[in-house]
CSV table of C-alpha atoms in Angstrom, one decimal:
chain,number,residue,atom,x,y,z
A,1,UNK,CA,0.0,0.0,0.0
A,2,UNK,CA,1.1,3.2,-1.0
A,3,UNK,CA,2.4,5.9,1.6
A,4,UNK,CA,0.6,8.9,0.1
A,5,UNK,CA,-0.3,10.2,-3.5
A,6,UNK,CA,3.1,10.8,-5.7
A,7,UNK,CA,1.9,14.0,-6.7
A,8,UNK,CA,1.8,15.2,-2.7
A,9,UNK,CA,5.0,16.6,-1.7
A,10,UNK,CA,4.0,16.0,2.1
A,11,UNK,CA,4.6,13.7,4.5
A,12,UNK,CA,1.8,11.0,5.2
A,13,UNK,CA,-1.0,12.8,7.3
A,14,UNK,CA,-1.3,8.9,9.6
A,15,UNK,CA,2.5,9.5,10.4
A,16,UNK,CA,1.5,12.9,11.6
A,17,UNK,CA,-1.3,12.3,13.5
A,18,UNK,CA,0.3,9.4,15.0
A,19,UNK,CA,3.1,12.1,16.1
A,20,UNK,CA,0.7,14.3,17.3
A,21,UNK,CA,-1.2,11.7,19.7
A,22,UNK,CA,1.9,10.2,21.2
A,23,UNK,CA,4.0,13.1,22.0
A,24,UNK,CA,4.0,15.2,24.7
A,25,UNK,CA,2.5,18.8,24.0
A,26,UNK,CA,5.8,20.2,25.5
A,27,UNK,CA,8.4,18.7,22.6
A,28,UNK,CA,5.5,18.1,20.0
A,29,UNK,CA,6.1,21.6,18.3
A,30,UNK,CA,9.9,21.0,18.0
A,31,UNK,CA,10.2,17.6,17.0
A,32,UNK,CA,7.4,18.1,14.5
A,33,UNK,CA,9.3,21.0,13.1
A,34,UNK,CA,12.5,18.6,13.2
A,35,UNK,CA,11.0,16.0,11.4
A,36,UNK,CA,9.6,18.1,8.3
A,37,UNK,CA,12.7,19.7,7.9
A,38,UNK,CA,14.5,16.3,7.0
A,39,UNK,CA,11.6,15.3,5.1
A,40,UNK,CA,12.3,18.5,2.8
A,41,UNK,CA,15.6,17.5,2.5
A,42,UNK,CA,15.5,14.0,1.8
A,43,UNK,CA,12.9,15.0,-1.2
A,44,UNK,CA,15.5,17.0,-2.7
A,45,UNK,CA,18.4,13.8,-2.1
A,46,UNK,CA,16.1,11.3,-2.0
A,47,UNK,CA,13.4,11.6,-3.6
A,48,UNK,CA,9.4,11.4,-2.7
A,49,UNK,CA,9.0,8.1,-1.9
A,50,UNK,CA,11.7,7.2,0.1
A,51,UNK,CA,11.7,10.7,2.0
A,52,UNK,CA,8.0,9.5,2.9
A,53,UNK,CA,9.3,6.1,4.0
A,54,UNK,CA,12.3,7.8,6.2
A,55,UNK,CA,9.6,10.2,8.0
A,56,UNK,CA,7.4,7.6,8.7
A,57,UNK,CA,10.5,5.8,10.1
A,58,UNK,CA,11.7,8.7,12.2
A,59,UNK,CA,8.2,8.9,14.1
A,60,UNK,CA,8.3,5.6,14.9
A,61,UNK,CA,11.8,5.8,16.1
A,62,UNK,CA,11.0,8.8,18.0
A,63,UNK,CA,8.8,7.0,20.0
A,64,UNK,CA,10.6,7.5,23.2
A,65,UNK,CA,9.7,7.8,27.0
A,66,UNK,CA,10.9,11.1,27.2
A,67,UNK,CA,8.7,12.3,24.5
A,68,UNK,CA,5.4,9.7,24.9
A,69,UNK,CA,2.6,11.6,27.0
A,70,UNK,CA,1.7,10.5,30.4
A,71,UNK,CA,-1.6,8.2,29.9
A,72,UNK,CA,-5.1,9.7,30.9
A,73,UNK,CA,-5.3,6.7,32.9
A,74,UNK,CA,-1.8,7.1,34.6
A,75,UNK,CA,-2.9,10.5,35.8
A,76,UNK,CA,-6.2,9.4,37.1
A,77,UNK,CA,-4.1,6.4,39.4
A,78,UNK,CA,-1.8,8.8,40.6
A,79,UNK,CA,-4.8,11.6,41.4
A,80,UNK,CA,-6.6,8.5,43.7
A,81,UNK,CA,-3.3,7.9,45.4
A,82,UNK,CA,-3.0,11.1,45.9
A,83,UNK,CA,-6.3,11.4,47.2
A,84,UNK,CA,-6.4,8.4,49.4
A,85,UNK,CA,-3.2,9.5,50.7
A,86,UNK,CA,-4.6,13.4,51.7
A,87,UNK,CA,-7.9,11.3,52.9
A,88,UNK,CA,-5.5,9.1,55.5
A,89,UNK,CA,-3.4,12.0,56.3
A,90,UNK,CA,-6.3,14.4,57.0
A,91,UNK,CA,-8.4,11.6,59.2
A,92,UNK,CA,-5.1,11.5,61.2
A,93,UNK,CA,-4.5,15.0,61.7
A,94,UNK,CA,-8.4,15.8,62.8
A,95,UNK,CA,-7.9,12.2,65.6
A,96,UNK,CA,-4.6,14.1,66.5
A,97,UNK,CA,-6.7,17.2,67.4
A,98,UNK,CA,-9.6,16.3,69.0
A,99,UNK,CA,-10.6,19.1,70.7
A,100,UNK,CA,-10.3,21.6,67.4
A,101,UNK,CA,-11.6,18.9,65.3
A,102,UNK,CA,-14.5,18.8,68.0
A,103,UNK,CA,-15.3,22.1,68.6
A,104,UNK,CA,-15.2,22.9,64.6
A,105,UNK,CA,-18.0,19.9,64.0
A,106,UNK,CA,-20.4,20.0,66.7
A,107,UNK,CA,-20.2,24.6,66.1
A,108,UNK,CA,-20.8,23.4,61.9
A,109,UNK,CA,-23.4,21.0,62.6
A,110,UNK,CA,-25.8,22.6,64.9
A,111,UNK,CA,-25.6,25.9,62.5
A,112,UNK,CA,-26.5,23.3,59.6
A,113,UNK,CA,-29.2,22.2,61.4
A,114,UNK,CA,-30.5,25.4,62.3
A,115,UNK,CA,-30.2,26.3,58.7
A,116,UNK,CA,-32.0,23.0,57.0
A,117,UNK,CA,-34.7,23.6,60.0
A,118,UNK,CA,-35.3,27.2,58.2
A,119,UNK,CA,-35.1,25.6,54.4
A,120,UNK,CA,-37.5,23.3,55.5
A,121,UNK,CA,-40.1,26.2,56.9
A,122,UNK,CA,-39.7,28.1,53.5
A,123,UNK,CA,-40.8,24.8,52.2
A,124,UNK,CA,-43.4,24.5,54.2
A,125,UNK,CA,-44.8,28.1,54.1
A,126,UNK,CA,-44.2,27.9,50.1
A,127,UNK,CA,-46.8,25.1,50.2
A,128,UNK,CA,-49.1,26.6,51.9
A,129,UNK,CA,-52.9,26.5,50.2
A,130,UNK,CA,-51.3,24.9,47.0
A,131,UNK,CA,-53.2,22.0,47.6
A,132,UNK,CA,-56.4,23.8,45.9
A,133,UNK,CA,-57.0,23.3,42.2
A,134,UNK,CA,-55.7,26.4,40.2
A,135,UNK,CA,-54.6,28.2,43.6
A,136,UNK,CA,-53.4,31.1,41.9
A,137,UNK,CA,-57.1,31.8,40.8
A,138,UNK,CA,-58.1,32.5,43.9
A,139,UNK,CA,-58.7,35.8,45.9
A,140,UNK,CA,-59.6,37.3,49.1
A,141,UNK,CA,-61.5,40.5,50.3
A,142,UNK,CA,-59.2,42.8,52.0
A,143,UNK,CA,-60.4,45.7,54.0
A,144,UNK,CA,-58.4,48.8,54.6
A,145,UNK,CA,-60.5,51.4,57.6
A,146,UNK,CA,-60.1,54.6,57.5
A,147,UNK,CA,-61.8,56.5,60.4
A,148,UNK,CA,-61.7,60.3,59.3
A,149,UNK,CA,-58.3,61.3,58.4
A,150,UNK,CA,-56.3,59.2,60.6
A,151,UNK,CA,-54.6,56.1,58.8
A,152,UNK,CA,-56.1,53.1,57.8
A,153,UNK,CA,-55.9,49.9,59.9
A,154,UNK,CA,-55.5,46.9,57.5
A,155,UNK,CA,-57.8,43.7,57.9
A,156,UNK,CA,-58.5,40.5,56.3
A,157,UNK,CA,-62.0,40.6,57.3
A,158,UNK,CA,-64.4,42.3,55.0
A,159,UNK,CA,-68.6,42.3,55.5
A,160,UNK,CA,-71.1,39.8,54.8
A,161,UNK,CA,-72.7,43.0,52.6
A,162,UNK,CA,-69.5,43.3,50.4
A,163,UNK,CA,-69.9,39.5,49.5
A,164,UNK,CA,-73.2,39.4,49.4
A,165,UNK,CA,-73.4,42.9,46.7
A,166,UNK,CA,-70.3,41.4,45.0
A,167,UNK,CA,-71.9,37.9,44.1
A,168,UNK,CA,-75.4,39.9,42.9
A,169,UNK,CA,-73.8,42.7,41.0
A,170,UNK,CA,-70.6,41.8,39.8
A,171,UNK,CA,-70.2,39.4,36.8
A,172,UNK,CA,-66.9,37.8,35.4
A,173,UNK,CA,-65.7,35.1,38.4
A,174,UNK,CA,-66.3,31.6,38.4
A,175,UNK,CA,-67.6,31.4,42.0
A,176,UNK,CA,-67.7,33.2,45.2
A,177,UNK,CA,-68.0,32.3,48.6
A,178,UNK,CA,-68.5,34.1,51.8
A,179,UNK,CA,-67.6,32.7,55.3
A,180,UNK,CA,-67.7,33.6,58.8
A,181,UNK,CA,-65.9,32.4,61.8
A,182,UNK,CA,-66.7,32.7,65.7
A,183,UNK,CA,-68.8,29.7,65.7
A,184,UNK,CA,-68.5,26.9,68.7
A,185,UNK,CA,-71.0,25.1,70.8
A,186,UNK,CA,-71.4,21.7,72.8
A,187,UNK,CA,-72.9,19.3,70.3
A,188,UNK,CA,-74.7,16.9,72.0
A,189,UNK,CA,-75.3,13.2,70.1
A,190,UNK,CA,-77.6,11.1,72.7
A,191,UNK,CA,-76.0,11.0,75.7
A,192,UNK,CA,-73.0,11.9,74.3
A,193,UNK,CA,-71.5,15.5,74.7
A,194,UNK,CA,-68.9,17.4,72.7
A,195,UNK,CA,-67.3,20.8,72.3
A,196,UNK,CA,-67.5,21.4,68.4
A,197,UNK,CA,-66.3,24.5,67.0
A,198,UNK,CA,-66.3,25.6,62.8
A,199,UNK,CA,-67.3,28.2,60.1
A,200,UNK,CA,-69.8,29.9,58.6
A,201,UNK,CA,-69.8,29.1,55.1
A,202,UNK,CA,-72.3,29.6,52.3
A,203,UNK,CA,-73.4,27.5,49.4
A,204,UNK,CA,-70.4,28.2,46.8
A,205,UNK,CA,-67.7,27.3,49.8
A,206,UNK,CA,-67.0,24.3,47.8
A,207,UNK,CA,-67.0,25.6,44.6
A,208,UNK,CA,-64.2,28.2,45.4
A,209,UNK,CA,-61.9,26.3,47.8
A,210,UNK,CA,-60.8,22.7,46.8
A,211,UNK,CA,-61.1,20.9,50.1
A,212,UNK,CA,-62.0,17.1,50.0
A,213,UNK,CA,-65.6,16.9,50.1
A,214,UNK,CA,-66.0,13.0,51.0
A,215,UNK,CA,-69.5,12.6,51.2
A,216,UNK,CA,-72.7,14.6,50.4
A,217,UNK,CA,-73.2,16.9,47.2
A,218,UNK,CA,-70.7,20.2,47.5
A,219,UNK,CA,-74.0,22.5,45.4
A,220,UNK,CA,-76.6,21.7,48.5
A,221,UNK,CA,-74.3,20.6,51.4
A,222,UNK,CA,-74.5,24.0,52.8
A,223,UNK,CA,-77.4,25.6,51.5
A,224,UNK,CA,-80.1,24.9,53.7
A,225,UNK,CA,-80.4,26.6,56.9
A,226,UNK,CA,-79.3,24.0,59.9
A,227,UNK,CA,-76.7,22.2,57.7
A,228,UNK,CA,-73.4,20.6,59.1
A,229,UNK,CA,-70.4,19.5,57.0
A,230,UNK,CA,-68.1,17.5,59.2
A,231,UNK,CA,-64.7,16.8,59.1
A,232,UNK,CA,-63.8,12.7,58.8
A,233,UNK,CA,-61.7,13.2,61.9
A,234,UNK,CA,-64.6,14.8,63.6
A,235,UNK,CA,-67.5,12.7,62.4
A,236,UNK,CA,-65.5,9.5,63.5
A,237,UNK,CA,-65.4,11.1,66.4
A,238,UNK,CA,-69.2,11.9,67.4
A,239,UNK,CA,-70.7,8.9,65.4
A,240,UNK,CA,-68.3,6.3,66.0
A,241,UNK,CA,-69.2,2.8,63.7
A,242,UNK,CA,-72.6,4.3,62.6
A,243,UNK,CA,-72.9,6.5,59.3
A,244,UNK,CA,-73.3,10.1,60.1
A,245,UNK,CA,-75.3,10.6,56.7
A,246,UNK,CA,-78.3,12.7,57.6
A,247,UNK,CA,-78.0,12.2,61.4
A,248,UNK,CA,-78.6,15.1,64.0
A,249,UNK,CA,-76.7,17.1,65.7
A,250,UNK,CA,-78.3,19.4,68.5
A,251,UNK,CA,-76.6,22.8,69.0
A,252,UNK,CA,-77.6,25.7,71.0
A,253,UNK,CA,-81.3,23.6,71.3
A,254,UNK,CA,-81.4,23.1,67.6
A,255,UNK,CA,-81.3,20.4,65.5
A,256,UNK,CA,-78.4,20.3,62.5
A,257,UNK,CA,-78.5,17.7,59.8
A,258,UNK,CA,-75.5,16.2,58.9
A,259,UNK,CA,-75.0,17.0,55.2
A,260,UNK,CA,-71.7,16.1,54.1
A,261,UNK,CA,-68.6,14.7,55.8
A,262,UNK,CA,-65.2,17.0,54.4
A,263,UNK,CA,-61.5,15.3,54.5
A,264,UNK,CA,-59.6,17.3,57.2
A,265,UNK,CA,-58.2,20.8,56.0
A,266,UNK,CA,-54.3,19.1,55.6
A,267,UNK,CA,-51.9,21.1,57.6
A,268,UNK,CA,-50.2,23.4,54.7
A,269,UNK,CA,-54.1,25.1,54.8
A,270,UNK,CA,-53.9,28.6,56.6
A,271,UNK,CA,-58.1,27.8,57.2
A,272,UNK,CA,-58.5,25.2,59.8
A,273,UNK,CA,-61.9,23.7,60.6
A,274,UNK,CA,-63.4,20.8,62.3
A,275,UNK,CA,-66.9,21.8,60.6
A,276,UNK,CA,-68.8,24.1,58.7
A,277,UNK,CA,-72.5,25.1,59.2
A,278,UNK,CA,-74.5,26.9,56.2
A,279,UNK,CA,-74.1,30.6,56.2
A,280,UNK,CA,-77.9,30.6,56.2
A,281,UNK,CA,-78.5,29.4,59.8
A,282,UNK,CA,-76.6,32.4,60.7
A,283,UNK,CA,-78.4,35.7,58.7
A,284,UNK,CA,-82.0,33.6,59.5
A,285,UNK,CA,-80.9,33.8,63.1
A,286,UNK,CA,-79.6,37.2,62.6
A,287,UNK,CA,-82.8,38.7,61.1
A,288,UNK,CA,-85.0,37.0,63.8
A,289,UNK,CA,-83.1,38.6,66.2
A,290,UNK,CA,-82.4,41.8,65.3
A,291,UNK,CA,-83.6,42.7,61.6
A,292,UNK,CA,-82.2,43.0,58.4
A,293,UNK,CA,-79.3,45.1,59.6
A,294,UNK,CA,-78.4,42.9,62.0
A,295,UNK,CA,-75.9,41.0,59.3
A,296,UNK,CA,-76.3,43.2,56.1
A,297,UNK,CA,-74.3,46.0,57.1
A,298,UNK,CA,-71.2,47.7,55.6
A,299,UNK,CA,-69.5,48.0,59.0
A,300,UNK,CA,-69.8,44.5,60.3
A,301,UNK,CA,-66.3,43.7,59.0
A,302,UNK,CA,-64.9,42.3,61.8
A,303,UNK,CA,-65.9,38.3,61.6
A,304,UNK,CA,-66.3,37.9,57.8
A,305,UNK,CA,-64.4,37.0,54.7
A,306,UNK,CA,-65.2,36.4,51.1
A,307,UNK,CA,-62.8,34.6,48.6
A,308,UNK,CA,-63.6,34.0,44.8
A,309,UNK,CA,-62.2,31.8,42.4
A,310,UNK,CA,-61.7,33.8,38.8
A,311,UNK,CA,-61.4,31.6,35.4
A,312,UNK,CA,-59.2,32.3,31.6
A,313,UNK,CA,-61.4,35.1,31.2
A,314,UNK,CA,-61.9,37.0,34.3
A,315,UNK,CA,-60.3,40.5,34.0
A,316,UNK,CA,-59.5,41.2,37.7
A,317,UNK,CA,-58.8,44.8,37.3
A,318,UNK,CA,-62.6,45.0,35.7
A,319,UNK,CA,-64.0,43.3,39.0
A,320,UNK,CA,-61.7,45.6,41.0
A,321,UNK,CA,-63.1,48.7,39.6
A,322,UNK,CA,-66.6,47.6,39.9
A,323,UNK,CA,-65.8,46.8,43.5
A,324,UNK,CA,-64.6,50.2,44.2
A,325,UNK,CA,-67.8,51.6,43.0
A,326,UNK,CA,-69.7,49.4,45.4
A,327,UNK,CA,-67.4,50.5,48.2
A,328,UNK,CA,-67.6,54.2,46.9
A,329,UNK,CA,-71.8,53.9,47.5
A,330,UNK,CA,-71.3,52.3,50.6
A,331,UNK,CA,-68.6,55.0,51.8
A,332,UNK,CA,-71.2,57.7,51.0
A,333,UNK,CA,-73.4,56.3,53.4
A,334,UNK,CA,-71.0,57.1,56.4
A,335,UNK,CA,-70.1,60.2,57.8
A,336,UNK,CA,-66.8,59.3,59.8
A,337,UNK,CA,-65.6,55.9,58.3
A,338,UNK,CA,-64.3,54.7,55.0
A,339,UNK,CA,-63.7,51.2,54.0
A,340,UNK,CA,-61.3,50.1,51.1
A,341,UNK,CA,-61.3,46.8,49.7
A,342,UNK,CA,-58.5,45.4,47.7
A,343,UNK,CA,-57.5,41.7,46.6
A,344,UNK,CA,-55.4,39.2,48.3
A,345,UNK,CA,-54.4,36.2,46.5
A,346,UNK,CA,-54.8,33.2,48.6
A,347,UNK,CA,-50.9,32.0,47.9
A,348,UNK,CA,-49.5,34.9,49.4
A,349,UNK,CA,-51.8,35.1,52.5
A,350,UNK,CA,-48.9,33.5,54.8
A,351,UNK,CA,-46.2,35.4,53.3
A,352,UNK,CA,-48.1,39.1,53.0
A,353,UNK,CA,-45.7,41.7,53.1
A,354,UNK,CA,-48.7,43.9,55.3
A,355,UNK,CA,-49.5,42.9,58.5
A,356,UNK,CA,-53.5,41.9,58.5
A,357,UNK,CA,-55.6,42.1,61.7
A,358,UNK,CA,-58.4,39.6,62.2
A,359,UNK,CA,-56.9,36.7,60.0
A,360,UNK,CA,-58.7,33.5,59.2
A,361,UNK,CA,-56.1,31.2,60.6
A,362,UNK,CA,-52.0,31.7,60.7
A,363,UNK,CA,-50.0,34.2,58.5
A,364,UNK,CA,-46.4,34.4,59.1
A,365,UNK,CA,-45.7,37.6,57.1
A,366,UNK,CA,-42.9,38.4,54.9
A,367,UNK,CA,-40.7,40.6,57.4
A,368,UNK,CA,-40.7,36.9,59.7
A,369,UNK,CA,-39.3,35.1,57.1
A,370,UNK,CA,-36.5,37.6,56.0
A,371,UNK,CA,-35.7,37.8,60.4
A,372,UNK,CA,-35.6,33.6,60.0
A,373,UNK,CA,-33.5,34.1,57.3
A,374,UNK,CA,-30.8,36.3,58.8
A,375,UNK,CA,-30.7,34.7,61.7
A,376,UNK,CA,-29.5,31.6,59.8
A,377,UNK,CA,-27.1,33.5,58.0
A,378,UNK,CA,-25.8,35.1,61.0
A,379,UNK,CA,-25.6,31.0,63.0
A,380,UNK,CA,-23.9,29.8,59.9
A,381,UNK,CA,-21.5,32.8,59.3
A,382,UNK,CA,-20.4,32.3,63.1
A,383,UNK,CA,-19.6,29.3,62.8
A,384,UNK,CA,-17.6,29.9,59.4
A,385,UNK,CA,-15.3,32.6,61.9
A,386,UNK,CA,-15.2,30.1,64.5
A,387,UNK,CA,-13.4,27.8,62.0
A,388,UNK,CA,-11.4,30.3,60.9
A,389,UNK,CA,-10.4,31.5,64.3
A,390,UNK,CA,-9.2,28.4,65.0
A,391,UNK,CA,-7.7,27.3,62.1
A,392,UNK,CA,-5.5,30.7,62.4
A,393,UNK,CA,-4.9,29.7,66.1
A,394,UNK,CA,-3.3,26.5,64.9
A,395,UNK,CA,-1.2,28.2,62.3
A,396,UNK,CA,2.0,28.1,64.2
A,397,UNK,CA,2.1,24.2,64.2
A,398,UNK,CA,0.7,24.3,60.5
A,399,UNK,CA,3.7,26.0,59.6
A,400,UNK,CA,5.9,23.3,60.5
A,401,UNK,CA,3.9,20.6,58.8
A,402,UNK,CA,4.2,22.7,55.5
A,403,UNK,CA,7.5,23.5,56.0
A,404,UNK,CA,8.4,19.4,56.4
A,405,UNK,CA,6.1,19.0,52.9
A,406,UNK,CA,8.2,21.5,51.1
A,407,UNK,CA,11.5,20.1,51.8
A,408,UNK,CA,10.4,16.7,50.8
A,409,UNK,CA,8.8,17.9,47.8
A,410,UNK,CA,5.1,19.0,48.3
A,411,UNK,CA,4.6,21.7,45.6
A,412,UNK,CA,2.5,24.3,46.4
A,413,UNK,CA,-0.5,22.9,44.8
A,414,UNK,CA,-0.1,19.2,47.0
A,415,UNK,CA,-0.1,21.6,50.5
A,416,UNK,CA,-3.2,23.6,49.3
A,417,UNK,CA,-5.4,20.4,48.2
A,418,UNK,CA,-4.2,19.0,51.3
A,419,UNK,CA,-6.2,21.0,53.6
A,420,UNK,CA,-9.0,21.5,51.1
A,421,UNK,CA,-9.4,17.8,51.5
A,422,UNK,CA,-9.3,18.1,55.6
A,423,UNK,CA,-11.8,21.4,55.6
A,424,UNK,CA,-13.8,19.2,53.3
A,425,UNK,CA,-14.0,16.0,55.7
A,426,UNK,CA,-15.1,18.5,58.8
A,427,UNK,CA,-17.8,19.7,56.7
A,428,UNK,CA,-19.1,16.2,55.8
A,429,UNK,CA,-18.6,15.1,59.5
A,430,UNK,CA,-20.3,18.2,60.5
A,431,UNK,CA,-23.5,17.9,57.5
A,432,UNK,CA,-23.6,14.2,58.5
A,433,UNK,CA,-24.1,15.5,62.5
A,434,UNK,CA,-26.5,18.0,61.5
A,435,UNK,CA,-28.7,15.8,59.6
A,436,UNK,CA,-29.5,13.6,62.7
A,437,UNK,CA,-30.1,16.9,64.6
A,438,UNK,CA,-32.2,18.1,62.2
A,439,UNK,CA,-34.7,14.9,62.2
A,440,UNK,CA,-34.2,14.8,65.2
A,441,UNK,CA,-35.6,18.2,66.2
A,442,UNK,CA,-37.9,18.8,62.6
A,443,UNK,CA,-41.1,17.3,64.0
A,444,UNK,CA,-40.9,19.2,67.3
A,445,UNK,CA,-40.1,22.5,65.2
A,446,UNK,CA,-42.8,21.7,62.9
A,447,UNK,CA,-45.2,21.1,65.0
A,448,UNK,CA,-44.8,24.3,66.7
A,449,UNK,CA,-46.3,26.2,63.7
A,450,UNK,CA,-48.5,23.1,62.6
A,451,UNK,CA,-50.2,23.3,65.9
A,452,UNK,CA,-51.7,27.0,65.9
């Protein structure tokens, strides 16, 4: 076979590439350059062909160990010795200082802990009320009072008016609901006696808010007047082994029919209930007692919420502005107060940058979670100085050990990767640590906000 085309007065391209993936980088550009100049020549002496021949001759001879680069795989042994030897001599350096080691690990881990106990509360607060279908698409009244000129206080109660005018008068939502808290009585089931506390809630509760609605039919569960929704938890409770389907519940001397039974409100839901009874037991009772005004005025703010669920086509700054001229006829009415309604998405009711009186259940607010979150910086940066302090502490001795590596032949690099390696192990030690602290403590910690 033929080294190359006669016509080509260069040396095979193989023979070059072969050059070029054997030699080292260092002597590549020289010994190339060495080897083209005597193939020049021998084409003038020798002629084509056996100039050809004689280069690819000369690469092979040149095949030396002083010019064949180090293997990929040679490098990666030596870099695992190398390693396993830093691994060893770090182990035996932190057992020789048990005390520094100590003190750095058990400073590392609890400030790991403390910070994976604040990652995991983001979590938890991120996931708050996510469990609703589309959560994004729902709202809440907010209420801003202004008495004269003074400034407003902020709630995140609104009237049962302001639902009732929005759910008449104001098209473009899916659904609305309007709910009321303050309830509690002793239900009493035969014999039996039990403290029972809930919500007010109307009709559309289940058609804006995605809770588990087990039994019963979520359009008519809570529309007639004297209508209980139970939680499973609950219902288990009061009618234990019998079905509580349409049984009877007597509160306050009346009689409530069991209508529905509701999965438990899971913990990431800022609304916690153990039952809801129709909104309509509670303006029928209302107008007996004291008249229409008794529930249907613009002031009565204080107990009530409304949340509604928009769709694809909803245009909230439309219902917004049609709000505002509800509130603005309402306003008129009123000499001294003024009442401002805005919108609250429901996602960011725990993390609302404005602190809201008269919540339905737990907010954190944003300004708690940024204080979490500096106070974890601030544990973890401590304990970064500690280590630092320390490690400058034990410098003196250091330099001796560095001193010993130099002479024998450490370069520069070996010394530095060294005590990366041994920084690295008391951080794994110190993660490891913090880990078992962490599950150790996360239920307690948990439970703490779980629980209000």
């Amino acid at each position: 076979m033929s080294l190359s085309s006669p016509s080509d007065p260069s040396p095979p391209k193989w023979a070059n590439r072969l050059l070029e993936w054997y030699c080292r980088p260092e002597v590549l550009e020289d010994l190339q350059g060495d080897l083209h100049e005597f193939f020049d020549r021998n084409v003038e002496v020798k002629g084509l062909r056996k100039a050809r021949l004689n280069f690819v001759l000369d690469v092979v001879k040149f095949m030396r160990p002083y010019t064949i680069r180090k293997l990929e795989i040679l490098n990666n042994i030596t870099t695992t010795i190398m390693f396993k030897n830093y691994f060893k001599t770090s182990l035996r350096s932190i057992a020789r200082n048990k005390l520094f080691s100590a003190i750095n690990i058990i400073g590392l881990a609890i400030s790991m802990s403390v910070c994976l106990l604040m990652i995991s509360l983001f979590a938890e607060i991120k996931s708050y009320d996510r469990f609703h279908d589309n959560p994004h698409q729902v709202y809440r009244f907010n209420n801003d009072l202004q008495y004269q000129e003074n400034d407003p206080s902020h709630f995140a109660s609104t009237s049962i008016l302001a639902g009732m005018r929005f759910k008449e008068e104001v098209p473009g939502y899916e659904a609305a609901t309007i709910i009321r808290q303050t309830f509690g009585a002793d239900a009493t089931i035969g014999d039996l006696k039990f403290p029972l506390d809930g919500l007010w809630a109307d009709e559309d509760f289940f058609n804006v808010l995605s809770f588990e609605l087990l039994r019963g039919n979520k359009e008519t569960a809570l529309l007639e007047p004297y209508s209980i929704v139970l939680t499973d938890e609950t219902a288990t409770k009061f009618f234990k082994g019998k079905d509580p389907m349409d049984e009877s519940i007597m509160l306050d001397e009346k009689l409530y029919k069991v209508t529905g039974i509701v999965k438990k409100p899971p913990f990431n839901s800022h609304m916690k209930f153990n039952s809801l009874i129709s909104l309509s037991t509670h303006i029928k009772e209302v107008k007996e007692e004291h008249g229409e005004r008794g529930y249907n005025s613009w002031m009565n703010m204080w107990s009530n919420y409304v949340y509604f669920r928009i769709n694809d086509n909803s245009n909230l700054d439309d219902l917004l502005s049609r709000v505002k001229a509800i509130e603005a006829e309402e306003n008129a009415k009123d000499e001294y107060n003024n009442i401002f309604i805005s919108f609250q998405p429901m996602t960011g009711i725990m993390t609302w940058s404005v602190d809201l009186s008269n919540q339905l259940g737990e907010s954190l607010g944003s300004t708690m979670l940024w204080v979490f979150g500096a106070l974890a910086f601030i544990v973890i940066l401590s304990a970064g100085f500690n280590y630092t302090n320390l490690s400058i502490a034990r410098s003196l001795r250091r330099a001796k050990e560095v001193g010993i590596r130099k002479v024998v032949g450490a370069t520069k690099r070996q010394v530095f990767s060294q005590f990366i390696v041994e920084a690295c192990i008391i951080a794994l030690g110190s993660l490891l640590l913090a880990y078992g602290l962490f599950f150790l403590i996360k239920p307690l910690f948990l439970n703490l906000n779980r629980e209000i």
